[in-house]
């Protein structure tokens, strides 16, 4: 089994990055794929989104050499979907990494035991372009950029693409050009349509056809500790992520 590793990156918070990591992973798991989610954001939102409240051993303990890889993996409410959680300790871990030799490769090396075990490994990155995100980009095969349909999202995109290109030129030449996923789309607003049109003109081959709409149920599901397929599988948000999973798997063929 060849494991595909994807980093979900955007230096702006509140764009649907964690929501996408969890729900795309959940629908791939529903389709019979074995998926591991890595919560690489010290806020720990992904962990709580799949029902992990207290983290005894997670990604920080793995990076710090305090736990083995398999000790850091937990089951989730979805069959075939697993998580390596985190908590605020990871914020200190980011500071500790700064003084480590070859610090950009720490996550990549720590993940060795998981390669070949999972079909997909998804890394939910923090909303910053610091050492944690650089570690994730160094370890990944590809990048997905969840992009909120608003003006300021376009402003930050060029900086993010520059960072990804820097990683491609230094620590990970195999990293593919990122794919962009529109999130929080509101068809009633001219701005949402303008953002989609702008990127369709500039990156026509790098956009997912599936667009994730604004949806109340998607916002509610994390507070219940389950992905959207278990919270409300019939809502528009759920159908959108189900379609995204099909598109994602078909693109990999």
Short mmCIF file of C-alpha atoms in Angstrom, two decimals:
data_model
loop_
_atom_site.label_atom_id
_atom_site.label_comp_id
_atom_site.label_asym_id
_atom_site.label_seq_id
_atom_site.Cartn_x
_atom_site.Cartn_y
_atom_site.Cartn_z
CA UNK A 1 0.00 0.00 0.00
CA UNK A 2 1.34 3.43 -0.96
CA UNK A 3 0.31 6.05 1.55
CA UNK A 4 -0.68 9.46 0.21
CA UNK A 5 0.16 12.30 2.58
CA UNK A 6 -1.73 15.58 2.27
CA UNK A 7 -1.16 18.82 4.17
CA UNK A 8 -4.16 21.12 4.58
CA UNK A 9 -2.69 24.61 4.73
CA UNK A 10 -3.85 28.19 4.98
CA UNK A 11 -2.19 30.81 7.15
CA UNK A 12 -5.56 32.45 7.68
CA UNK A 13 -7.79 30.98 10.38
CA UNK A 14 -11.49 30.26 10.08
CA UNK A 15 -11.45 29.18 6.44
CA UNK A 16 -12.74 25.63 6.88
CA UNK A 17 -9.36 23.92 7.02
CA UNK A 18 -10.09 21.63 9.97
CA UNK A 19 -13.65 21.07 8.75
CA UNK A 20 -12.28 19.92 5.40
CA UNK A 21 -9.58 17.70 6.89
CA UNK A 22 -12.08 15.90 9.12
CA UNK A 23 -14.98 15.56 6.71
CA UNK A 24 -13.01 14.63 3.60
CA UNK A 25 -11.25 12.03 5.74
CA UNK A 26 -14.57 10.75 7.09
CA UNK A 27 -16.08 10.23 3.65
CA UNK A 28 -12.92 8.51 2.37
CA UNK A 29 -13.15 6.21 5.42
CA UNK A 30 -16.82 5.59 4.58
CA UNK A 31 -15.65 4.51 1.12
CA UNK A 32 -13.44 1.83 2.70
CA UNK A 33 -10.16 3.73 2.77
CA UNK A 34 -8.00 3.67 5.90
CA UNK A 35 -7.36 7.26 6.92
CA UNK A 36 -5.20 8.85 9.63
CA UNK A 37 -5.78 12.47 10.64
CA UNK A 38 -2.89 14.31 12.30
CA UNK A 39 -3.89 17.30 14.38
CA UNK A 40 -0.89 19.60 13.89
CA UNK A 41 -2.54 22.73 15.24
CA UNK A 42 -1.90 23.43 18.97
CA UNK A 43 -5.52 24.63 19.29
CA UNK A 44 -6.55 20.97 19.00
CA UNK A 45 -9.79 21.66 17.13
CA UNK A 46 -9.50 18.59 14.92
CA UNK A 47 -9.04 16.36 17.97
CA UNK A 48 -12.23 17.61 19.61
CA UNK A 49 -14.06 17.42 16.27
CA UNK A 50 -13.66 13.62 16.36
CA UNK A 51 -14.42 13.25 20.06
CA UNK A 52 -10.92 13.31 21.61
CA UNK A 53 -11.03 15.52 24.70
CA UNK A 54 -8.02 14.47 26.78
CA UNK A 55 -4.74 13.73 25.03
CA UNK A 56 -2.39 11.45 26.94
CA UNK A 57 -0.10 10.74 24.00
CA UNK A 58 -0.33 12.59 20.72
CA UNK A 59 1.74 14.21 18.02
CA UNK A 60 3.76 16.29 20.51
CA UNK A 61 4.80 13.21 22.50
CA UNK A 62 5.74 11.46 19.25
CA UNK A 63 7.93 14.34 18.06
CA UNK A 64 9.50 14.65 21.51
CA UNK A 65 10.40 10.95 21.56
CA UNK A 66 8.12 10.32 24.55
CA UNK A 67 5.84 7.83 22.75
CA UNK A 68 5.87 5.36 19.87
CA UNK A 69 3.87 6.09 16.73
CA UNK A 70 1.21 3.47 17.43
CA UNK A 71 0.64 4.72 20.99
CA UNK A 72 -0.43 8.07 19.54
CA UNK A 73 -3.21 6.81 17.29
CA UNK A 74 -6.84 6.74 18.49
CA UNK A 75 -10.04 5.43 16.97
CA UNK A 76 -12.78 7.90 16.03
CA UNK A 77 -16.58 7.43 15.79
CA UNK A 78 -16.10 6.63 12.06
CA UNK A 79 -14.87 3.17 11.06
CA UNK A 80 -11.49 3.28 9.25
CA UNK A 81 -10.88 6.85 10.45
CA UNK A 82 -8.09 7.32 13.01
CA UNK A 83 -6.52 10.36 14.63
CA UNK A 84 -3.20 11.38 16.10
CA UNK A 85 -4.41 14.18 18.38
CA UNK A 86 -2.75 17.19 19.95
CA UNK A 87 -3.16 19.79 22.67
CA UNK A 88 -1.52 23.05 23.70
CA UNK A 89 1.77 21.23 24.42
CA UNK A 90 2.42 21.36 20.68
CA UNK A 91 2.84 25.14 20.92
CA UNK A 92 5.85 24.54 23.17
CA UNK A 93 6.99 21.85 20.76
CA UNK A 94 7.12 24.41 17.98
CA UNK A 95 9.50 26.52 20.06
CA UNK A 96 11.63 23.48 20.87
CA UNK A 97 11.91 22.58 17.18
CA UNK A 98 13.64 25.86 16.38
CA UNK A 99 16.88 24.67 18.01
CA UNK A 100 16.81 21.14 16.51
CA UNK A 101 19.15 20.16 13.65
CA UNK A 102 17.25 19.46 10.42
CA UNK A 103 14.13 20.69 12.19
CA UNK A 104 12.11 20.73 8.96
CA UNK A 105 12.29 16.90 8.76
CA UNK A 106 11.20 15.97 12.30
CA UNK A 107 7.58 15.18 11.41
CA UNK A 108 8.54 13.34 8.22
CA UNK A 109 10.86 11.01 10.14
CA UNK A 110 8.36 10.51 12.97
CA UNK A 111 5.73 9.34 10.48
CA UNK A 112 7.82 6.50 9.04
CA UNK A 113 5.94 3.77 10.92
CA UNK A 114 2.61 4.92 9.44
CA UNK A 115 3.67 4.71 5.81
CA UNK A 116 2.10 1.70 4.16
CA UNK A 117 -0.40 1.29 7.02
CA UNK A 118 -2.90 3.94 5.88
CA UNK A 119 -4.24 4.80 2.46
CA UNK A 120 -4.28 8.48 3.34
CA UNK A 121 -2.64 10.62 6.01
CA UNK A 122 -4.11 14.12 6.39
CA UNK A 123 -2.18 16.81 8.30
CA UNK A 124 -4.26 19.70 9.64
CA UNK A 125 -1.80 22.61 9.89
CA UNK A 126 -1.97 25.65 12.17
CA UNK A 127 -3.04 29.03 10.72
CA UNK A 128 0.55 30.22 10.32
CA UNK A 129 3.52 29.63 8.03
CA UNK A 130 5.93 28.74 10.84
CA UNK A 131 8.03 25.70 11.69
CA UNK A 132 5.05 23.37 12.17
CA UNK A 133 3.62 24.12 8.74
CA UNK A 134 7.06 23.81 7.13
CA UNK A 135 7.38 20.37 8.77
CA UNK A 136 4.02 19.35 7.34
CA UNK A 137 4.91 20.58 3.86
CA UNK A 138 8.22 18.73 4.02
CA UNK A 139 6.45 15.50 4.94
CA UNK A 140 3.59 15.81 2.43
CA UNK A 141 3.09 14.58 -1.11
CA UNK A 142 0.51 17.24 -1.88
CA UNK A 143 -1.17 20.34 -0.49
CA UNK A 144 -4.83 21.28 -0.33
CA UNK A 145 -5.61 24.93 0.34
CA UNK A 146 -9.14 25.51 1.68
CA UNK A 147 -9.94 29.04 0.55
CA UNK A 148 -12.80 31.08 1.89
CA UNK A 149 -14.63 33.00 -0.82
CA UNK A 150 -13.74 36.51 0.30
CA UNK A 151 -11.37 39.28 -0.81
CA UNK A 152 -8.69 38.87 1.87
CA UNK A 153 -8.31 35.19 1.00
CA UNK A 154 -6.82 36.20 -2.34
CA UNK A 155 -4.36 38.54 -0.66
CA UNK A 156 -2.87 35.74 1.44
CA UNK A 157 -2.75 33.18 -1.34
CA UNK A 158 0.35 34.55 -3.05
CA UNK A 159 2.34 34.44 0.20
CA UNK A 160 1.24 30.86 0.78
CA UNK A 161 2.22 29.84 -2.75
CA UNK A 162 5.64 31.47 -2.25
CA UNK A 163 6.16 29.41 0.93
CA UNK A 164 5.18 26.20 -0.83
CA UNK A 165 7.56 26.98 -3.67
CA UNK A 166 10.34 27.61 -1.14
CA UNK A 167 9.73 24.16 0.36
CA UNK A 168 9.77 22.59 -3.10
CA UNK A 169 13.14 24.21 -3.77
CA UNK A 170 14.69 23.16 -0.45
CA UNK A 171 13.28 20.34 1.67
CA UNK A 172 10.69 18.59 -0.52
CA UNK A 173 11.16 18.73 -4.31
CA UNK A 174 8.42 16.09 -4.80
CA UNK A 175 5.71 18.32 -3.34
CA UNK A 176 3.09 19.00 -6.00
CA UNK A 177 1.61 22.39 -6.81
CA UNK A 178 -1.27 22.95 -4.36
CA UNK A 179 -4.92 22.35 -5.14
CA UNK A 180 -7.45 24.93 -4.05
CA UNK A 181 -10.82 24.14 -2.50
CA UNK A 182 -13.43 26.87 -2.26
CA UNK A 183 -15.16 26.91 1.12
CA UNK A 184 -17.93 28.93 2.78
CA UNK A 185 -19.33 29.80 -0.63
CA UNK A 186 -22.45 31.94 -0.68
CA UNK A 187 -24.02 32.03 -4.14
CA UNK A 188 -26.11 35.05 -3.14
CA UNK A 189 -23.05 37.34 -2.89
CA UNK A 190 -21.25 38.89 -5.82
CA UNK A 191 -17.97 38.67 -3.88
CA UNK A 192 -18.10 34.86 -3.64
CA UNK A 193 -18.71 34.58 -7.36
CA UNK A 194 -15.92 37.07 -8.12
CA UNK A 195 -13.37 35.09 -6.05
CA UNK A 196 -14.27 31.88 -7.87
CA UNK A 197 -14.08 33.59 -11.28
CA UNK A 198 -10.72 35.18 -10.44
CA UNK A 199 -9.07 31.91 -9.50
CA UNK A 200 -10.68 30.06 -12.40
CA UNK A 201 -8.87 32.48 -14.68
CA UNK A 202 -5.51 32.21 -12.89
CA UNK A 203 -5.40 28.55 -11.75
CA UNK A 204 -7.95 26.69 -13.90
CA UNK A 205 -6.22 23.31 -13.51
CA UNK A 206 -5.67 23.53 -9.75
CA UNK A 207 -9.23 23.99 -8.50
CA UNK A 208 -11.54 21.30 -7.18
CA UNK A 209 -14.82 21.30 -9.07
CA UNK A 210 -16.65 20.68 -5.80
CA UNK A 211 -17.38 23.87 -3.87
CA UNK A 212 -18.22 23.77 -0.16
CA UNK A 213 -21.11 26.09 0.74
CA UNK A 214 -21.80 27.96 3.92
CA UNK A 215 -23.83 25.53 5.98
CA UNK A 216 -25.10 25.71 9.57
CA UNK A 217 -24.88 21.95 10.09
CA UNK A 218 -21.15 21.97 9.20
CA UNK A 219 -20.62 24.59 11.89
CA UNK A 220 -22.63 22.62 14.46
CA UNK A 221 -21.06 19.17 14.00
CA UNK A 222 -17.72 19.88 15.78
CA UNK A 223 -19.52 20.72 19.04
CA UNK A 224 -20.98 17.20 18.97
CA UNK A 225 -17.56 15.57 18.45
CA UNK A 226 -18.47 13.89 15.16
CA UNK A 227 -17.89 14.52 11.44
CA UNK A 228 -20.79 15.73 9.33
CA UNK A 229 -21.58 12.27 7.93
CA UNK A 230 -22.59 11.17 11.44
CA UNK A 231 -24.22 14.44 12.46
CA UNK A 232 -26.45 15.11 9.46
CA UNK A 233 -25.64 13.11 6.34
CA UNK A 234 -28.50 14.69 4.37
CA UNK A 235 -27.55 18.35 4.75
CA UNK A 236 -26.02 20.34 1.90
CA UNK A 237 -22.62 20.47 3.61
CA UNK A 238 -22.52 16.70 3.98
CA UNK A 239 -23.44 16.13 0.34
CA UNK A 240 -20.72 18.57 -0.70
CA UNK A 241 -18.00 16.72 1.23
CA UNK A 242 -19.31 13.40 -0.06
CA UNK A 243 -18.93 14.76 -3.61
CA UNK A 244 -15.47 16.09 -2.77
CA UNK A 245 -14.38 12.64 -1.59
CA UNK A 246 -15.55 11.09 -4.86
CA UNK A 247 -13.73 13.75 -6.87
CA UNK A 248 -10.59 13.31 -4.78
CA UNK A 249 -10.53 9.52 -5.26
CA UNK A 250 -11.26 9.76 -8.98
CA UNK A 251 -8.45 12.29 -9.47
CA UNK A 252 -6.03 9.82 -7.87
CA UNK A 253 -6.73 7.13 -10.45
#
